[in-house]
mmCIF file of N, CA and C in Angstrom:
data_model
loop_
_atom_site.group_PDB
_atom_site.id
_atom_site.type_symbol
_atom_site.label_atom_id
_atom_site.label_comp_id
_atom_site.label_asym_id
_atom_site.label_seq_id
_atom_site.Cartn_x
_atom_site.Cartn_y
_atom_site.Cartn_z
ATOM 1 N N UNK O 1 -9.116 11.449 -1.520
ATOM 2 C CA UNK O 1 -8.614 11.118 -0.198
ATOM 3 C C UNK O 1 -9.256 12.037 0.837
ATOM 4 N N UNK O 2 -9.363 11.531 2.024
ATOM 5 C CA UNK O 2 -9.916 12.301 3.129
ATOM 6 C C UNK O 2 -8.935 13.415 3.524
ATOM 7 N N UNK O 3 -9.477 14.579 3.897
ATOM 8 C CA UNK O 3 -8.624 15.711 4.274
ATOM 9 C C UNK O 3 -7.764 15.395 5.494
ATOM 10 N N UNK O 4 -8.282 14.589 6.417
ATOM 11 C CA UNK O 4 -7.519 14.216 7.605
ATOM 12 C C UNK O 4 -6.317 13.353 7.227
ATOM 13 N N UNK O 5 -6.513 12.426 6.309
ATOM 14 C CA UNK O 5 -5.413 11.560 5.877
ATOM 15 C C UNK O 5 -4.347 12.387 5.172
ATOM 16 N N UNK O 6 -4.772 13.335 4.349
ATOM 17 C CA UNK O 6 -3.811 14.203 3.659
ATOM 18 C C UNK O 6 -3.015 15.030 4.666
ATOM 19 N N UNK O 7 -3.696 15.561 5.672
ATOM 20 C CA UNK O 7 -3.007 16.353 6.697
ATOM 21 C C UNK O 7 -2.022 15.494 7.477
ATOM 22 N N UNK O 8 -2.389 14.251 7.780
ATOM 23 C CA UNK O 8 -1.484 13.354 8.507
ATOM 24 C C UNK O 8 -0.240 13.063 7.678
ATOM 25 N N UNK O 9 -0.423 12.789 6.366
ATOM 26 C CA UNK O 9 0.734 12.549 5.497
ATOM 27 C C UNK O 9 1.654 13.765 5.466
ATOM 28 N N UNK O 10 1.092 14.956 5.347
ATOM 29 C CA UNK O 10 1.917 16.157 5.285
ATOM 30 C C UNK O 10 2.652 16.404 6.597
ATOM 31 N N UNK O 11 1.967 16.239 7.726
ATOM 32 C CA UNK O 11 2.599 16.463 9.025
ATOM 33 C C UNK O 11 3.702 15.438 9.281
ATOM 34 N N UNK O 12 3.428 14.167 8.978
ATOM 35 C CA UNK O 12 4.457 13.142 9.167
ATOM 36 C C UNK O 12 5.653 13.386 8.253
ATOM 37 N N UNK O 13 5.404 13.792 7.031
ATOM 38 C CA UNK O 13 6.498 14.070 6.107
ATOM 39 C C UNK O 13 7.357 15.231 6.565
ATOM 40 N N UNK O 14 6.710 16.294 7.024
ATOM 41 C CA UNK O 14 7.470 17.473 7.469
ATOM 42 C C UNK O 14 8.278 17.159 8.723
ATOM 43 N N UNK O 15 7.675 16.441 9.685
ATOM 44 C CA UNK O 15 8.424 16.119 10.899
ATOM 45 C C UNK O 15 9.559 15.142 10.614
ATOM 46 N N UNK O 16 9.324 14.185 9.721
ATOM 47 C CA UNK O 16 10.397 13.258 9.362
ATOM 48 C C UNK O 16 11.533 13.992 8.668
ATOM 49 N N UNK O 17 11.189 14.946 7.818
ATOM 50 C CA UNK O 17 12.209 15.736 7.130
ATOM 51 C C UNK O 17 13.005 16.578 8.120
ATOM 52 N N UNK O 18 12.312 17.191 9.093
ATOM 53 C CA UNK O 18 13.001 18.030 10.075
ATOM 54 C C UNK O 18 13.912 17.186 10.963
ATOM 55 N N UNK O 19 13.404 16.045 11.448
ATOM 56 C CA UNK O 19 14.207 15.227 12.355
ATOM 57 C C UNK O 19 15.317 14.467 11.651
ATOM 58 N N UNK O 20 15.328 14.445 10.314
ATOM 59 C CA UNK O 20 16.442 13.800 9.620
ATOM 60 C C UNK O 20 17.730 14.590 9.803
ATOM 61 N N UNK O 21 17.626 15.869 10.106
ATOM 62 C CA UNK O 21 18.818 16.696 10.303
ATOM 63 C C UNK O 21 19.317 16.667 11.742
ATOM 64 N N UNK O 22 18.590 15.991 12.642
ATOM 65 C CA UNK O 22 18.946 16.016 14.059
ATOM 66 C C UNK O 22 19.476 14.680 14.566
ATOM 67 N N UNK O 23 20.064 13.883 13.694
ATOM 68 C CA UNK O 23 20.630 12.613 14.127
ATOM 69 C C UNK O 23 22.084 12.532 13.692
ATOM 70 N N UNK O 24 22.839 11.712 14.380
ATOM 71 C CA UNK O 24 24.259 11.560 14.065
ATOM 72 C C UNK O 24 24.519 10.431 13.079
ATOM 73 N N UNK O 25 23.591 9.478 12.985
ATOM 74 C CA UNK O 25 23.781 8.349 12.087
ATOM 75 C C UNK O 25 23.384 8.751 10.665
ATOM 76 N N UNK O 26 24.300 8.572 9.726
ATOM 77 C CA UNK O 26 24.075 9.032 8.354
ATOM 78 C C UNK O 26 22.994 8.202 7.665
ATOM 79 N N UNK O 27 22.991 6.885 7.891
ATOM 80 C CA UNK O 27 22.021 6.014 7.225
ATOM 81 C C UNK O 27 20.604 6.332 7.702
ATOM 82 N N UNK O 28 20.433 6.513 8.997
ATOM 83 C CA UNK O 28 19.118 6.863 9.541
ATOM 84 C C UNK O 28 18.678 8.228 9.018
ATOM 85 N N UNK O 29 19.605 9.155 8.915
ATOM 86 C CA UNK O 29 19.272 10.493 8.414
ATOM 87 C C UNK O 29 18.783 10.426 6.968
ATOM 88 N N UNK O 30 19.468 9.640 6.130
ATOM 89 C CA UNK O 30 19.044 9.525 4.734
ATOM 90 C C UNK O 30 17.696 8.826 4.623
ATOM 91 N N UNK O 31 17.463 7.802 5.426
ATOM 92 C CA UNK O 31 16.166 7.105 5.394
ATOM 93 C C UNK O 31 15.040 8.041 5.803
ATOM 94 N N UNK O 32 15.246 8.821 6.866
ATOM 95 C CA UNK O 32 14.223 9.774 7.295
ATOM 96 C C UNK O 32 14.022 10.875 6.261
ATOM 97 N N UNK O 33 15.109 11.315 5.633
ATOM 98 C CA UNK O 33 15.024 12.356 4.614
ATOM 99 C C UNK O 33 14.192 11.876 3.424
ATOM 100 N N UNK O 34 14.483 10.680 2.927
ATOM 101 C CA UNK O 34 13.760 10.140 1.781
ATOM 102 C C UNK O 34 12.308 9.848 2.153
ATOM 103 N N UNK O 35 12.081 9.304 3.347
ATOM 104 C CA UNK O 35 10.713 9.039 3.788
ATOM 105 C C UNK O 35 9.930 10.332 3.930
ATOM 106 N N UNK O 36 10.569 11.374 4.424
ATOM 107 C CA UNK O 36 9.903 12.663 4.537
ATOM 108 C C UNK O 36 9.509 13.234 3.194
ATOM 109 N N UNK O 37 10.407 13.139 2.221
ATOM 110 C CA UNK O 37 10.110 13.631 0.874
ATOM 111 C C UNK O 37 8.958 12.842 0.260
ATOM 112 N N UNK O 38 8.961 11.515 0.433
ATOM 113 C CA UNK O 38 7.901 10.671 -0.130
ATOM 114 C C UNK O 38 6.556 10.990 0.523
ATOM 115 N N UNK O 39 6.531 11.139 1.844
ATOM 116 C CA UNK O 39 5.275 11.443 2.529
ATOM 117 C C UNK O 39 4.732 12.811 2.139
ATOM 118 N N UNK O 40 5.617 13.793 1.989
ATOM 119 C CA UNK O 40 5.179 15.112 1.552
ATOM 120 C C UNK O 40 4.620 15.032 0.135
ATOM 121 N N UNK O 41 5.264 14.244 -0.726
ATOM 122 C CA UNK O 41 4.787 14.117 -2.107
ATOM 123 C C UNK O 41 3.412 13.435 -2.143
ATOM 124 N N UNK O 42 3.221 12.393 -1.343
ATOM 125 C CA UNK O 42 1.917 11.716 -1.292
ATOM 126 C C UNK O 42 0.844 12.670 -0.811
ATOM 127 N N UNK O 43 1.127 13.421 0.240
ATOM 128 C CA UNK O 43 0.169 14.380 0.744
ATOM 129 C C UNK O 43 -0.154 15.482 -0.248
ATOM 130 N N UNK O 44 0.877 15.981 -0.937
ATOM 131 C CA UNK O 44 0.657 17.054 -1.909
ATOM 132 C C UNK O 44 -0.150 16.555 -3.108
ATOM 133 N N UNK O 45 0.148 15.355 -3.582
ATOM 134 C CA UNK O 45 -0.600 14.798 -4.714
ATOM 135 C C UNK O 45 -2.051 14.540 -4.305
ATOM 136 N N UNK O 46 -2.264 14.016 -3.120
ATOM 137 C CA UNK O 46 -3.619 13.806 -2.637
ATOM 138 C C UNK O 46 -4.380 15.099 -2.467
ATOM 139 N N UNK O 47 -3.675 16.163 -2.045
ATOM 140 C CA UNK O 47 -4.324 17.458 -1.877
ATOM 141 C C UNK O 47 -4.696 18.051 -3.239
ATOM 142 N N UNK O 48 -3.818 17.858 -4.259
ATOM 143 C CA UNK O 48 -4.117 18.377 -5.587
ATOM 144 C C UNK O 48 -5.250 17.603 -6.253
ATOM 145 N N UNK O 49 -5.324 16.307 -6.015
ATOM 146 C CA UNK O 49 -6.362 15.490 -6.634
ATOM 147 C C UNK O 49 -7.728 15.815 -6.053
ATOM 148 N N UNK O 50 -7.778 16.049 -4.752
ATOM 149 C CA UNK O 50 -9.089 16.266 -4.127
ATOM 150 C C UNK O 50 -9.599 17.683 -4.281
#
């Protein structure tokens, strides 16, 4: 994977994870939390593979 794509996945995952704690709606918070974890995992796996 391209280093730029990996960096974008990691940044999006971290920001999604951080903003999941700043909402009042529980369902939206869980969706952002899970999406953040998945994006961080994709970025980390891509970084380890390359």
